[in-house]
Amino acid sequence: MTIRKAKISDAEGIHKLIRHYAELDRMLFRSLSRVYEDIMSFVVAEQEGVIAGCGALSVVSKDLAEIKSLAVNKRYAGKGLGKAIVQKHMQIASELGIKKVFALTLEEDFFLKCGFETVEKGRLPMKVWSDCANCPKQEHCDEIAVVTSVEKCPKT
Ligand SMILES: CC(C)(COP(=O)(O)OP(=O)(O)OC[C@H]1O[C@@H](n2cnc3c(N)ncnc32)[C@H](O)[C@@H]1OP(=O)(O)O)[C@@H](O)C(=O)NCCC(=O)NCCS
């Protein structure tokens, strides 16, 4: 398994993974053109020449970044790919000088295993909610906020 920053040639594989989970209501949809636009924020897990997992790190402010669109192909689930992608994001956040990383997720227990802790959504800055405008759930939001300090996480 290789964990690396995404290349342009990964965009279709990333899009396919995100579309799969978006159709299951597990994450927000991203168009292929949006994946191309944001390609520099993506990390991928490559296994047997296939994009088996992906995740994006999006800077929100001086001290804060968000992990978005974290997805692992079911065929490769439970093999540590998700955690390895999160750890790569933590390394990138550390190199950028970001102090905290958060996620809005339905996979709270996975993030707890990655060293995050659960926080009240209201404790996150307003700027974090910009994606909500595109979310069909609106006031029925069932996502849980999890956050961690960058220095707490092991480097890859
Ligand atoms: C959540 C997801 C990324 C996990 O990826 P994964 O590669 O299967 O997870 P890993 O194998 O790296 O698991 C790391 C640890 O978390 C645990 N874990 C993984 N998924 C879990 C879950 N749903 N509930 C509880 N623990 C979980 C693993 O057992 C492992 O524990 P360990 O370190 O004690 O061995 C993947 O299941 C997925 O793509 N889910 C659907 C999309 C989604 O909801 N993404 C989150 C959006 S923010």
mmCIF file of C-alpha atoms and ligand atoms in Angstrom, residues 21 26-27 70-72 76-83 104-105 107 109-111 113, ligand 1:
data_model
loop_
_atom_site.group_PDB
_atom_site.id
_atom_site.type_symbol
_atom_site.label_atom_id
_atom_site.label_comp_id
_atom_site.label_asym_id
_atom_site.label_seq_id
_atom_site.Cartn_x
_atom_site.Cartn_y
_atom_site.Cartn_z
ATOM 1 C CA TYR A 21 -20.442 6.961 -0.475
ATOM 2 C CA ARG A 26 -22.346 8.879 3.983
ATOM 3 C CA MET A 27 -20.666 12.033 2.676
ATOM 4 C CA LEU A 70 -12.339 10.438 3.542
ATOM 5 C CA ALA A 71 -13.303 7.194 1.840
ATOM 6 C CA VAL A 72 -11.914 3.669 1.621
ATOM 7 C CA TYR A 76 -9.874 -2.728 1.292
ATOM 8 C CA ALA A 77 -11.678 -1.752 4.529
ATOM 9 C CA GLY A 78 -10.216 -2.689 7.903
ATOM 10 C CA LYS A 79 -6.635 -2.854 6.605
ATOM 11 C CA GLY A 80 -5.451 0.441 8.101
ATOM 12 C CA LEU A 81 -5.829 2.547 4.928
ATOM 13 C CA GLY A 82 -8.228 5.065 6.507
ATOM 14 C CA LYS A 83 -5.955 5.582 9.500
ATOM 15 C CA LEU A 104 -17.601 16.233 10.590
ATOM 16 C CA THR A 105 -18.436 12.583 10.342
ATOM 17 C CA GLU A 107 -17.729 7.531 11.661
ATOM 18 C CA ASP A 109 -15.521 5.625 16.468
ATOM 19 C CA PHE A 110 -13.057 5.442 13.589
ATOM 20 C CA PHE A 111 -11.837 8.976 14.353
ATOM 21 C CA LYS A 113 -9.304 5.319 17.124
HETATM 22 C C1 LIG B 1 -14.348 5.269 7.932
HETATM 23 C C2 LIG B 1 -13.414 4.628 6.936
HETATM 24 C C3 LIG B 1 -12.630 5.725 6.212
HETATM 25 C C4 LIG B 1 -12.447 3.722 7.706
HETATM 26 O O1 LIG B 1 -11.451 3.231 6.810
HETATM 27 P P1 LIG B 1 -10.677 1.839 7.080
HETATM 28 O O2 LIG B 1 -9.514 1.800 6.180
HETATM 29 O O3 LIG B 1 -11.646 0.715 6.986
HETATM 30 O O4 LIG B 1 -10.239 2.000 8.612
HETATM 31 P P2 LIG B 1 -8.879 1.453 9.261
HETATM 32 O O5 LIG B 1 -8.682 0.042 8.820
HETATM 33 O O6 LIG B 1 -7.786 2.408 9.002
HETATM 34 O O7 LIG B 1 -9.269 1.490 10.782
HETATM 35 C C5 LIG B 1 -8.486 2.152 11.780
HETATM 36 C C6 LIG B 1 -9.027 1.777 13.142
HETATM 37 O O8 LIG B 1 -10.388 2.232 13.244
HETATM 38 C C7 LIG B 1 -11.263 1.122 13.485
HETATM 39 N N1 LIG B 1 -12.495 1.357 12.708
HETATM 40 C C8 LIG B 1 -12.615 1.517 11.379
HETATM 41 N N2 LIG B 1 -13.890 1.748 11.054
HETATM 42 C C9 LIG B 1 -14.572 1.743 12.214
HETATM 43 C C10 LIG B 1 -15.938 1.914 12.549
HETATM 44 N N3 LIG B 1 -16.854 2.145 11.604
HETATM 45 N N4 LIG B 1 -16.301 1.842 13.843
HETATM 46 C C11 LIG B 1 -15.365 1.601 14.809
HETATM 47 N N5 LIG B 1 -14.056 1.428 14.561
HETATM 48 C C12 LIG B 1 -13.664 1.509 13.274
HETATM 49 C C13 LIG B 1 -10.499 -0.100 13.010
HETATM 50 O O9 LIG B 1 -10.941 -1.260 13.664
HETATM 51 C C14 LIG B 1 -9.072 0.271 13.361
HETATM 52 O O10 LIG B 1 -8.869 0.048 14.741
HETATM 53 P P3 LIG B 1 -7.407 -0.377 15.323
HETATM 54 O O11 LIG B 1 -6.501 0.806 15.057
HETATM 55 O O12 LIG B 1 -7.657 -0.618 16.759
HETATM 56 O O13 LIG B 1 -7.006 -1.595 14.551
HETATM 57 C C15 LIG B 1 -14.182 3.740 5.914
HETATM 58 O O14 LIG B 1 -14.955 2.790 6.621
HETATM 59 C C16 LIG B 1 -15.108 4.503 4.987
HETATM 60 O O15 LIG B 1 -14.698 4.871 3.894
HETATM 61 N N6 LIG B 1 -16.379 4.746 5.415
HETATM 62 C C17 LIG B 1 -17.405 5.340 4.578
HETATM 63 C C18 LIG B 1 -17.124 6.776 4.265
HETATM 64 C C19 LIG B 1 -17.112 7.642 5.521
HETATM 65 O O16 LIG B 1 -18.053 7.655 6.289
HETATM 66 N N7 LIG B 1 -16.011 8.405 5.684
HETATM 67 C C20 LIG B 1 -15.840 9.344 6.778
HETATM 68 C C21 LIG B 1 -16.214 10.716 6.268
HETATM 69 S S1 LIG B 1 -15.490 11.993 7.274
#
